[in-house]
Amino acid sequence: MTAELVLDAHATVAESPVWDPGRQGLWWVDIPAGRVHRFSPATGEDVSFAAGEPTGAVATRRDGGLLLATATGIIGCAADGSGRTVLHGVDTDPPGGRCNDGKADPWGRFWAGTLLPGAQGAGALYRLDPDSTLHTMVTGVSVSNGLGWSPDGRTFYYADSPTGGVDAFDHDPQTGVLGNRRRLIDVDRGRPDGLTIDAEGFLWVALWEGWAVQRFSPEGRLVRTVEIPVRKVTSCAFGGPGLDTLYVTTARVGLSEAELREQPHAGGIFAVTTGARGQRPAVYG
């Protein structure tokens, strides 16, 4: 199964795809460019605004605005980028550190972690509650990446990319408390990056340096591979009117001129109809 290009974005690092049912569009970010995009599959239009700093993730808010996980912390803004307000700073030292992947959960919370270059294990995963309180959930993180929840909310999935796999935690939907961390998946190509969970509870894991997105059962068994014609695959999310299209983001950062000739659509957004459906997109608040 191979995905098809739907937006030749030429992004440096496209990430954090989030389907917005109200706008029938896909939010995504170009991390180092600090730009937040909204792509309309129906029209092919892609609009964006500058966040003013590197931005690792975007999430929608119940009031119609956005949350951004950036180089300095978690920021709220309107859907056009105006009215930016810092909700919480997070520890992104040493210089060059930033928030990386983030996502709203079905209970109105927002989770985002950090990436601190040259400081192995110095990052963390944070949870922002609807009352704007910030909680440190996981420490000892090197490159905080993909996260998601089982359909019943009892399991949280998380990828710290350099570990080469995806871990599962027990999760309390009412409180957001985590426990009983264990290894669920060890990938055999590339490193795990962003991920999403479908309505059946299967995991779809984007593989950085792996040319693919792979689907795993809740028990961690590999059941399907979607080939992507780009080496650096960053994340994925279900969208479309029936939540049955898997959108996949990719990167071109660090590719040589020769590699870019071989991968001309690196940094683009791809799509594939897999036969699976996603869970209802979550919002913060």
XYZ file of C-alpha atoms in Angstrom:
285
model
C 0.000 0.000 0.000
C 1.507 3.333 -1.107
C 0.364 6.846 -0.218
C -0.165 9.544 -2.849
C 1.024 13.148 -2.727
C -1.776 15.640 -1.997
C 0.258 18.772 -1.157
C 3.742 19.391 -2.537
C 4.582 21.675 0.372
C 8.396 21.414 0.302
C 8.312 21.920 4.080
C 11.551 21.619 5.990
C 9.874 19.501 8.667
C 6.099 19.093 8.249
C 4.553 17.740 11.459
C 1.523 17.563 13.749
C -1.321 16.856 11.290
C -4.695 17.506 12.968
C -8.057 17.141 11.236
C -10.560 19.952 11.882
C -14.102 18.645 11.156
C -15.688 22.097 11.388
C -13.395 23.591 8.785
C -12.950 20.316 6.856
C -9.237 20.980 6.783
C -5.947 19.591 8.009
C -3.848 21.713 10.364
C -0.098 21.093 10.276
C 3.136 22.881 11.102
C 6.523 23.393 9.462
C 8.607 23.224 12.629
C 11.792 25.233 11.912
C 9.951 27.747 9.730
C 7.544 28.442 12.591
C 4.563 28.385 10.258
C 1.129 26.959 11.023
C -0.809 25.720 7.987
C -4.356 24.664 7.163
C -4.808 22.509 4.071
C -8.190 22.012 2.413
C -8.266 18.671 0.547
C -11.469 19.673 -1.248
C -9.926 22.744 -2.898
C -6.197 22.053 -2.661
C -5.736 25.415 -0.929
C -3.118 25.716 1.812
C -3.012 28.866 3.968
C -0.576 29.645 6.767
C 0.576 32.175 9.331
C 3.886 32.804 11.094
C 3.984 31.780 14.744
C 7.129 33.836 15.304
C 9.275 30.946 16.558
C 9.862 27.239 15.829
C 6.589 25.389 16.398
C 6.419 21.666 17.080
C 2.676 21.067 17.284
C -0.770 22.554 16.799
C -4.101 21.593 18.388
C -7.595 22.996 18.022
C -9.488 24.580 20.922
C -13.120 24.250 21.804
C -13.575 28.013 21.369
C -12.378 27.800 17.757
C -8.815 28.948 18.373
C -5.543 27.040 18.474
C -2.858 25.884 20.870
C 0.755 25.920 19.689
C 3.687 24.069 21.274
C 6.704 26.229 20.447
C 10.346 26.894 21.286
C 9.342 28.740 24.453
C 6.207 26.993 25.643
C 2.497 26.537 25.032
C 0.730 29.425 23.342
C -2.926 30.131 22.666
C -4.076 32.097 19.633
C -6.959 32.634 17.245
C -7.286 30.462 14.157
C -5.559 33.149 12.070
C -2.641 33.403 14.495
C -3.711 36.675 16.070
C -4.045 37.302 19.798
C -1.148 35.074 20.826
C -0.928 34.513 24.583
C 1.701 32.479 26.434
C -0.198 30.003 28.605
C 2.878 28.279 30.015
C 6.595 28.422 29.479
C 8.408 25.085 29.577
C 12.073 24.206 30.134
C 13.695 24.299 26.694
C 17.302 24.903 27.781
C 19.963 24.480 26.423
C 19.603 26.934 23.511
C 17.973 25.279 20.521
C 15.569 23.266 22.629
C 11.857 23.399 21.885
C 8.550 21.683 22.260
C 8.134 18.872 19.767
C 5.063 16.738 19.082
C 1.841 17.526 20.966
C -1.820 16.596 20.882
C -5.161 17.293 22.539
C -6.806 14.332 24.248
C -10.522 13.405 24.247
C -10.960 14.849 27.769
C -9.949 18.384 26.850
C -6.302 18.248 27.913
C -3.232 19.054 25.810
C -0.013 17.022 25.924
C 3.346 18.112 24.525
C 6.963 17.141 25.089
C 10.376 18.646 24.547
C 13.472 18.036 22.448
C 16.732 19.375 23.904
C 19.661 19.008 21.448
C 22.822 17.642 23.005
C 21.117 16.929 26.318
C 20.190 13.240 26.235
C 17.367 12.451 28.641
C 16.885 16.075 29.699
C 13.444 16.557 28.152
C 9.977 15.862 29.504
C 6.362 15.274 28.537
C 3.851 17.797 29.899
C 0.065 17.847 30.286
C -1.905 21.090 30.194
C -5.337 20.721 31.800
C -8.428 22.715 30.785
C -7.994 24.873 33.902
C -4.540 25.889 32.521
C -2.530 23.990 35.133
C 0.616 22.316 33.781
C 1.807 18.884 34.953
C 5.082 17.065 34.230
C 4.094 13.541 33.214
C 7.274 11.807 31.979
C 10.920 12.789 32.581
C 14.199 11.491 31.167
C 12.982 12.138 27.618
C 15.394 12.727 24.725
C 13.121 13.421 21.701
C 9.481 13.524 22.739
C 7.356 12.363 19.838
C 4.199 10.420 18.967
C 1.376 10.110 21.466
C -2.163 8.753 21.453
C -4.900 7.028 23.439
C -6.787 3.771 23.065
C -10.494 4.142 22.228
C -11.480 3.273 25.817
C -8.982 5.788 27.190
C -7.303 3.231 29.427
C -4.001 3.077 27.537
C -1.656 5.899 26.533
C 0.953 5.336 23.828
C 4.197 7.306 23.633
C 7.377 7.394 21.539
C 10.690 8.814 22.752
C 12.301 8.438 19.330
C 15.923 7.498 20.192
C 14.672 4.499 22.197
C 13.568 2.905 18.902
C 10.100 1.974 20.032
C 6.671 2.868 21.391
C 5.752 2.463 25.053
C 2.321 1.921 26.581
C 1.118 3.300 29.926
C -1.978 2.680 31.975
C -4.036 5.898 31.755
C -6.889 7.188 33.906
C -9.255 9.111 31.608
C -10.765 11.051 34.502
C -7.505 12.362 35.959
C -4.928 11.961 33.167
C -2.622 10.078 35.546
C -0.142 7.608 33.976
C 1.354 4.398 35.358
C 2.800 0.970 34.536
C 5.045 1.982 31.650
C 6.088 -0.922 29.396
C 7.571 -1.426 25.931
C 4.952 -2.346 23.318
C 6.709 -1.968 19.942
C 10.304 -2.047 18.728
C 10.448 -0.788 15.138
C 12.759 -2.498 12.653
C 13.191 0.359 10.178
C 14.095 3.929 11.066
C 12.859 5.449 14.321
C 9.322 6.010 15.610
C 8.074 9.556 15.109
C 4.452 10.747 15.256
C 1.581 8.285 15.594
C -2.192 8.002 15.674
C -4.695 5.443 16.962
C -7.615 4.299 14.810
C -11.165 3.518 15.945
C -10.299 -0.166 16.367
C -7.406 0.673 18.695
C -4.610 -0.088 16.218
C -1.534 2.146 16.162
C -0.232 3.856 13.007
C 3.409 4.851 13.533
C 5.361 7.195 11.230
C 8.948 6.030 10.725
C 11.642 8.710 10.541
C 14.350 7.404 8.190
C 12.015 4.465 7.509
C 10.120 5.411 4.294
C 6.810 4.219 5.784
C 3.927 4.312 8.221
C 3.261 0.991 9.926
C 0.080 -0.293 11.577
C 0.381 -2.322 14.771
C -2.222 -4.210 16.770
C -2.927 -3.150 20.387
C -0.670 -6.058 21.361
C 2.203 -4.613 19.305
C 2.044 -6.940 16.292
C 2.895 -5.440 12.884
C -0.072 -5.922 10.548
C 0.423 -3.460 7.677
C 2.995 -1.179 6.058
C 2.148 1.922 4.013
C 5.119 2.860 1.848
C 5.959 6.576 1.531
C 8.287 7.786 -1.269
C 10.172 9.940 1.248
C 12.752 8.726 3.775
C 11.875 11.075 6.632
C 8.260 10.376 7.590
C 7.177 12.493 10.543
C 3.547 11.895 11.557
C 0.062 10.848 10.493
C -3.589 11.519 11.292
C -6.970 10.379 10.022
C -9.184 12.967 8.361
C -11.782 13.574 5.691
C -15.574 13.617 6.110
C -15.581 9.936 7.119
C -12.246 10.043 8.978
C -11.117 7.324 6.581
C -8.165 9.057 4.910
C -4.757 8.771 6.541
C -2.754 11.981 6.027
C 1.016 11.658 6.348
C 3.547 14.455 6.877
C 7.202 14.284 5.809
C 10.471 16.247 5.991
C 13.310 17.294 3.701
C 15.707 18.590 6.358
C 19.235 17.211 6.031
C 18.729 15.644 2.603
C 21.508 16.181 0.077
C 20.862 17.606 -3.376
C 21.163 14.112 -4.796
C 18.655 12.772 -2.282
C 16.244 15.592 -3.053
C 16.418 14.689 -6.734
C 15.467 11.130 -5.779
C 12.778 12.356 -3.337
C 11.387 15.457 -5.056
C 8.281 15.533 -2.855
C 10.116 15.361 0.475
C 8.437 17.781 2.856
C 5.060 17.118 1.238
C 1.816 15.751 2.625
C 0.580 12.375 1.435
C -2.740 10.563 1.786
C -3.968 6.983 1.586
C -7.301 5.247 2.098
C -6.418 2.317 4.328
C -9.820 0.788 5.087
C -9.518 1.943 8.701
C -11.174 4.946 10.311
C -9.811 7.360 12.867
C -11.220 8.353 16.217
C -13.106 11.624 16.544
C -10.524 14.455 16.571
C -9.982 15.849 20.069
C -9.931 19.537 21.059
C -8.485 21.399 24.032
C -10.757 22.993 26.614
